[in-house]
Short mmCIF file of C-alpha atoms in Angstrom, two decimals:
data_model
loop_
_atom_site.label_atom_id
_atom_site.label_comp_id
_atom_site.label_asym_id
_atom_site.label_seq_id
_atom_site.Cartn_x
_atom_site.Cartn_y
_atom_site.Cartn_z
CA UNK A 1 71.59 -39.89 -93.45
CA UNK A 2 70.99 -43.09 -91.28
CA UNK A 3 74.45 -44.02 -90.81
CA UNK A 4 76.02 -42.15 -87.52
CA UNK A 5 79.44 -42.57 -88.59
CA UNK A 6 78.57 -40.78 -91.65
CA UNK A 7 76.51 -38.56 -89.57
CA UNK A 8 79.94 -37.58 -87.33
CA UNK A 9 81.61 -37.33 -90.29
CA UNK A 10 79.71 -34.56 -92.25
CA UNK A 11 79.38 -32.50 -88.97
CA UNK A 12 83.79 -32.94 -88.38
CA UNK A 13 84.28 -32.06 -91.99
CA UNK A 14 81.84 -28.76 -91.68
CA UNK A 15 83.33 -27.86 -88.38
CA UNK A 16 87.13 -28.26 -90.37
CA UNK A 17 86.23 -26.50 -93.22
CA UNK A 18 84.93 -23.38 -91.11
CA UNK A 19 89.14 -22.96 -90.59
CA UNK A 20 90.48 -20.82 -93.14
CA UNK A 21 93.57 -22.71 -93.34
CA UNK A 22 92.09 -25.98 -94.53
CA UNK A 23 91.15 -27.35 -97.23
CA UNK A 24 88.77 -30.28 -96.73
CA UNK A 25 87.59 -32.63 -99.55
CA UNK A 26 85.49 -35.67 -99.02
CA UNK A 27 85.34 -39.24 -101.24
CA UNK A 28 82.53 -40.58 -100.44
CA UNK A 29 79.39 -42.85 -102.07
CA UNK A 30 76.81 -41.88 -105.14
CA UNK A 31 74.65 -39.51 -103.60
CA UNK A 32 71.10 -40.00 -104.35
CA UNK A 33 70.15 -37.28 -105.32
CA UNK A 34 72.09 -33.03 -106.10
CA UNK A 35 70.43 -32.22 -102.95
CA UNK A 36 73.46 -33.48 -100.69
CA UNK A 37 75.98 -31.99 -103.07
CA UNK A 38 74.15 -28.47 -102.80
CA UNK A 39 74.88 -28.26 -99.26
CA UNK A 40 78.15 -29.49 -99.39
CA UNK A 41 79.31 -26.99 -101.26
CA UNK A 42 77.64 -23.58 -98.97
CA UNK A 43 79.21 -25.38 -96.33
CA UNK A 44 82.52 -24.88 -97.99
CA UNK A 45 83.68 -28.80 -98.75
CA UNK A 46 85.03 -29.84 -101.94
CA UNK A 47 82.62 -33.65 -102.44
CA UNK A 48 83.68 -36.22 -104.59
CA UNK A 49 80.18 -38.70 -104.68
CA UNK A 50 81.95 -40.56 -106.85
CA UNK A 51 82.10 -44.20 -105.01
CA UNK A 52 79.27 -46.90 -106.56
CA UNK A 53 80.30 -49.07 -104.28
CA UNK A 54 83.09 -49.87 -101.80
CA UNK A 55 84.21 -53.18 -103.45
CA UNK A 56 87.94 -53.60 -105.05
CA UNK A 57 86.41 -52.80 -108.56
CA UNK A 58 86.39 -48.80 -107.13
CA UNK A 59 90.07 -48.79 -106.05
CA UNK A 60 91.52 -46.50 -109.50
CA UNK A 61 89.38 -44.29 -108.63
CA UNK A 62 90.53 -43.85 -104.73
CA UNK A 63 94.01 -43.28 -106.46
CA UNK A 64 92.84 -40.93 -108.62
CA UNK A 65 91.46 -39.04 -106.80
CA UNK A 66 94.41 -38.70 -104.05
CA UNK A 67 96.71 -37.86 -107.13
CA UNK A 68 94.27 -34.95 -108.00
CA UNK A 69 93.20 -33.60 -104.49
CA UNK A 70 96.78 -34.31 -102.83
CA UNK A 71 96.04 -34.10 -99.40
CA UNK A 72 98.52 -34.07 -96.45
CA UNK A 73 96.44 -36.42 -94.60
CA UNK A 74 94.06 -39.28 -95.53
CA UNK A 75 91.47 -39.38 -92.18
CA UNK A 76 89.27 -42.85 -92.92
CA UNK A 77 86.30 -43.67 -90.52
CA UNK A 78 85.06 -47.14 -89.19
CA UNK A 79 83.14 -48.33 -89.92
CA UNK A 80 80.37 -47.11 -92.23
CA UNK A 81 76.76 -48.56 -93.14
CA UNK A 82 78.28 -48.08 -96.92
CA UNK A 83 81.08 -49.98 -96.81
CA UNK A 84 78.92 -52.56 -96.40
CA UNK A 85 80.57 -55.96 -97.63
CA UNK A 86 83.10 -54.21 -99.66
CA UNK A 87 86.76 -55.42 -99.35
CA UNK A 88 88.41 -51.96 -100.51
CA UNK A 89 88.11 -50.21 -97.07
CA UNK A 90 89.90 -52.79 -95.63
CA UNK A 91 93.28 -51.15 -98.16
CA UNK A 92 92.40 -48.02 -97.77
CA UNK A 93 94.87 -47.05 -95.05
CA UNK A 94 97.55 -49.19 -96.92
CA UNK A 95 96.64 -47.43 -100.40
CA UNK A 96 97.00 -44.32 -98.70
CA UNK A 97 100.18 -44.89 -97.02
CA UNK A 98 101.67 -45.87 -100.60
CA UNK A 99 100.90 -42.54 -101.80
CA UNK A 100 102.80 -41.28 -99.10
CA UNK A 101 100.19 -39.70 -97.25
CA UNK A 102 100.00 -39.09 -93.69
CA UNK A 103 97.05 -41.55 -92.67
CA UNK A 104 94.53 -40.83 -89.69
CA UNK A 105 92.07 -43.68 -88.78
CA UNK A 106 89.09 -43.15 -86.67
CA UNK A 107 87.40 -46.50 -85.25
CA UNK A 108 83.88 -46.39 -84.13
CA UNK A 109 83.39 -49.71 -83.01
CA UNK A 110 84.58 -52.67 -81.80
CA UNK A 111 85.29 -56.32 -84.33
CA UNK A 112 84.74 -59.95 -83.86
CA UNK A 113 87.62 -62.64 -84.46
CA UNK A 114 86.38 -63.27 -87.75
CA UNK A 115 87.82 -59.67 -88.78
CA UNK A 116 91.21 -59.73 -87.26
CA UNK A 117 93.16 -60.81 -90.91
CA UNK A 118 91.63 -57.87 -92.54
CA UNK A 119 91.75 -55.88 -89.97
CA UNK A 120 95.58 -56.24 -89.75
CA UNK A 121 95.39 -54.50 -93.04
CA UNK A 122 94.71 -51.25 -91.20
CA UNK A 123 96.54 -52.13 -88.04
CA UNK A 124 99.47 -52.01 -89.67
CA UNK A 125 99.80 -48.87 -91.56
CA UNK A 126 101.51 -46.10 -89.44
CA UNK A 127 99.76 -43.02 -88.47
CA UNK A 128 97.82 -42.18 -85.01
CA UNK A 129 94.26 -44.59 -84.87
CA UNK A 130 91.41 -42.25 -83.13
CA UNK A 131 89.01 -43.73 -81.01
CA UNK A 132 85.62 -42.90 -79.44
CA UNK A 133 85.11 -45.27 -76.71
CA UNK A 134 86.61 -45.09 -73.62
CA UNK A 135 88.84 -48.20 -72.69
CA UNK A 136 88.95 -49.44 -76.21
CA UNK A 137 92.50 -50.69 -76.49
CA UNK A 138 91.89 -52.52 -73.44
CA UNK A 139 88.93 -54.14 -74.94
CA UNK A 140 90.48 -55.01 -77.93
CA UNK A 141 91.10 -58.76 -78.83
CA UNK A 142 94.94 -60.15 -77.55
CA UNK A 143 96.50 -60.38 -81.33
CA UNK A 144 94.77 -57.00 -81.98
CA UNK A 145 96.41 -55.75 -78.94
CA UNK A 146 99.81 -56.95 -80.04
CA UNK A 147 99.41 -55.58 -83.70
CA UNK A 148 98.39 -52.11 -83.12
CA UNK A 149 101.23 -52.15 -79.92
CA UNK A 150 103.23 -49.49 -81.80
CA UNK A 151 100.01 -47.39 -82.28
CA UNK A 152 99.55 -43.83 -80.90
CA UNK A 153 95.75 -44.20 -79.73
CA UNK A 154 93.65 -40.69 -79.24
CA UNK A 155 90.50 -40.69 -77.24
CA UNK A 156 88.12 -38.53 -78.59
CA UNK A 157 84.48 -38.57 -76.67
CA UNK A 158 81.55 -38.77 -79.76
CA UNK A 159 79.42 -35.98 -79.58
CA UNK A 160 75.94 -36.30 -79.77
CA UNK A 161 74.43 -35.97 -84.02
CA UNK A 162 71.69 -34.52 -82.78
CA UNK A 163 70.49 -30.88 -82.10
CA UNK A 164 69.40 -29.47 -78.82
CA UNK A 165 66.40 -28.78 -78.11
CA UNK A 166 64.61 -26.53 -75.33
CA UNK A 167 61.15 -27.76 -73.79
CA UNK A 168 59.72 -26.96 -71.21
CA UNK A 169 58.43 -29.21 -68.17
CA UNK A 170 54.34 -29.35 -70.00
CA UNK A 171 56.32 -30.13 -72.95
CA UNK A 172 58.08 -33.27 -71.56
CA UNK A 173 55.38 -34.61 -69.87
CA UNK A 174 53.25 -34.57 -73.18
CA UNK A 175 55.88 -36.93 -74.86
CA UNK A 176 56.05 -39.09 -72.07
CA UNK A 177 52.58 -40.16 -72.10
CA UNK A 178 52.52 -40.78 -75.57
CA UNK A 179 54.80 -43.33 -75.08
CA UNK A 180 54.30 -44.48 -71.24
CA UNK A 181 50.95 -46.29 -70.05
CA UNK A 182 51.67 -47.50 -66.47
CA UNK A 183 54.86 -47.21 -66.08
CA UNK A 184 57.04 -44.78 -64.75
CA UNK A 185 60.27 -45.01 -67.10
CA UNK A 186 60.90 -44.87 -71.21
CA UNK A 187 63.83 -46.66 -72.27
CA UNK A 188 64.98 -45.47 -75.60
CA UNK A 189 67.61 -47.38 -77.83
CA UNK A 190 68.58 -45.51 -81.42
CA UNK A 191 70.47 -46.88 -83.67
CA UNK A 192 70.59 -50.27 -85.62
CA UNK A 193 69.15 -53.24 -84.73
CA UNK A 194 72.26 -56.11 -84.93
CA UNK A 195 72.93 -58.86 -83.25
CA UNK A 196 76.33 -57.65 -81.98
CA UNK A 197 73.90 -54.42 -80.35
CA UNK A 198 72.70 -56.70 -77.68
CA UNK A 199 69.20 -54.95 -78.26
CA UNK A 200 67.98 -57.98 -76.51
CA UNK A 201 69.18 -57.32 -73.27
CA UNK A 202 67.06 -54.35 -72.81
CA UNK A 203 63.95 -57.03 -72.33
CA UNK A 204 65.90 -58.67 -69.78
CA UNK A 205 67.24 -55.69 -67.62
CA UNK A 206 63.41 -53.98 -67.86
CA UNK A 207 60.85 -54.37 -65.92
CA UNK A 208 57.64 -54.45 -67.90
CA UNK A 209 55.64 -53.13 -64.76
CA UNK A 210 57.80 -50.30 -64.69
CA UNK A 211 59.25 -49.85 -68.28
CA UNK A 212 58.43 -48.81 -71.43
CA UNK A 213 61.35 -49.65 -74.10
CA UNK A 214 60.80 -47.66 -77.32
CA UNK A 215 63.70 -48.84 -80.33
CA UNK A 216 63.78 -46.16 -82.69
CA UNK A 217 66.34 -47.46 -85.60
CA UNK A 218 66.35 -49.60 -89.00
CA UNK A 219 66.74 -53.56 -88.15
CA UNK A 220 68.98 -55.52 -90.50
CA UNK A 221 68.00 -58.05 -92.05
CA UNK A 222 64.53 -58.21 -91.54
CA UNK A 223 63.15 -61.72 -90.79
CA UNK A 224 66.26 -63.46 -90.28
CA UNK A 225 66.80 -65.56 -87.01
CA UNK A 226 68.21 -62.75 -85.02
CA UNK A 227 64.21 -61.08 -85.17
#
C-alpha cells in the first residue's frame, strides 16, 4: 500500500477490531487483487472494496452501504492517494451526518486556499475533527480558523507505519556506506514527491560535502515542471 494514510488506517482498524466490543467495517476502493481481502478478514474486519472510484457517480453506494452496516460512527481520513480528484469525499461527512451518524474526521494534512469552499463541506458537519500534527489549528488558514471555531480538535501523534527493526552497530555501518561516499550524514525523505512537500529544500539546507540525501517515494507527475 503506498498511500500512508491508508497505511494508518489499516493498522487503527486492526488495532480496533482486536476489542471484542467492536465491530469495525471498512468502505474502501477496488482492491486489486483477493489477496487484501484475505487478510482483512483473519484480522477480524468486515471490507467492503466496493469503491471504483471516489467521484459523485459512487455516492448510492456510500448510502447503501451505511443503511446495511449501520454504524454508530462514520470515522473518514484525509486525505487519501485514492480520493484522488474525486468530489464525493468532499460530502462524505455531510452524507454521513444525514444518516444521522455520529461523524469522526481525521485530517492528515494541511490545504491550500484553493480548497477552502470544499473544504467547508467538512468543516461544517458536527462531530470532533482528529488531527496529527502538532499546532495545526494554529496553522490553519484565517476563514478555516473561523469555520471549524465550534470544532472539538484531538491531537493524536502519527505513529510510525513501519516495523522495528534490531541491528546491530556492523549492521548499520554496512547500510551507511552503501549509501554515503564522503560524507558523513544520509538524509532520508519518504514519502511523495509534490510540490507542496518542499522536497526541494533538502538541496538547499545540505551540504553536498557533508550530505548524502537519499528520496525514497513515488514522484507525481513525472516530467511536469515541478521535476
Amino acid at each position: 500500500m503506498q498511500c500512508g494514510v491508508g497505511d494508518y488506517s489499516c493498522n487503527l482498524a486492526k488495532s480496533l477490531a482486536a476489542c471484542a466490543e467492536i465491530q469495525i467495517g471498512v468502505l474502501t476502493s477496488v482492491f486489486d487483487s483477493n489477496e487484501s481481502e484475505s487478510e482483512s478478514e483473519r484480522e477480524g474486519l468486515e471490507v467492503f472494496p466496493i469503491m471504483k472510484s471516489w467521484g459523485l457517480a459512487e455516492t448510492l453506494k456510500v448510502i447503501k452501504i451505511i443503511r446495511y452496516w449501520s454504524p454508530d460512527i462514520v470515522h473518514i481520513q484525509y486525505p487519501t492517494e485514492e480520493y484522488r480528484d474525486g468530489l464525493l469525499e468532499w460530502f462524505l461527512p455531510m452524507i454521513s451526518f444525514l444518516m444521522r451518524r455520529k461523524v469522526v474526521q481525521t485530517w492528515h494534512e494541511g490545504y491550500s486556499r484553493r480548497n477552502v469552499p470544499k473544504l467547508l463541506l467538512k468543516a461544517f458537519v458536527p462531530g470532533r475533527l482528529v488531527v496529527v500534527r502538532p499546532q495545526y489549528k494554529e496553522k490553519l488558514l484565517p476563514v478555516l480558523r473561523w469555520a471549524l471555531r465550534n470544532k472539538r480538535f484531538v491531537f493524536i501523534r502519527n505513529a510510525s507505519v513501519f516495523p522495528k527493526i534490531a541491528l546491530g552497530e556492523q549492521e548499520k555501518d554496512i547500510l551507511r556506506r552503501q549509501y554515503l561516499r564522503t560524507q558523513k550524514r544520509l538524509i532520508l525523505f519518504l514519502g511523495f514527491v509534490y510540490p507542496h512537500k518542499g522536497v526541494e529544500l533538502l538541496f538547499e539546507i545540505a551540504d553536498p560535502a557533508l550530505d548524502q540525501i537519499v528520496i525514497a517515494g513515488k514522484i507525481m507527475d513525472e516530467g511536469g515542471d515541478y521535476h
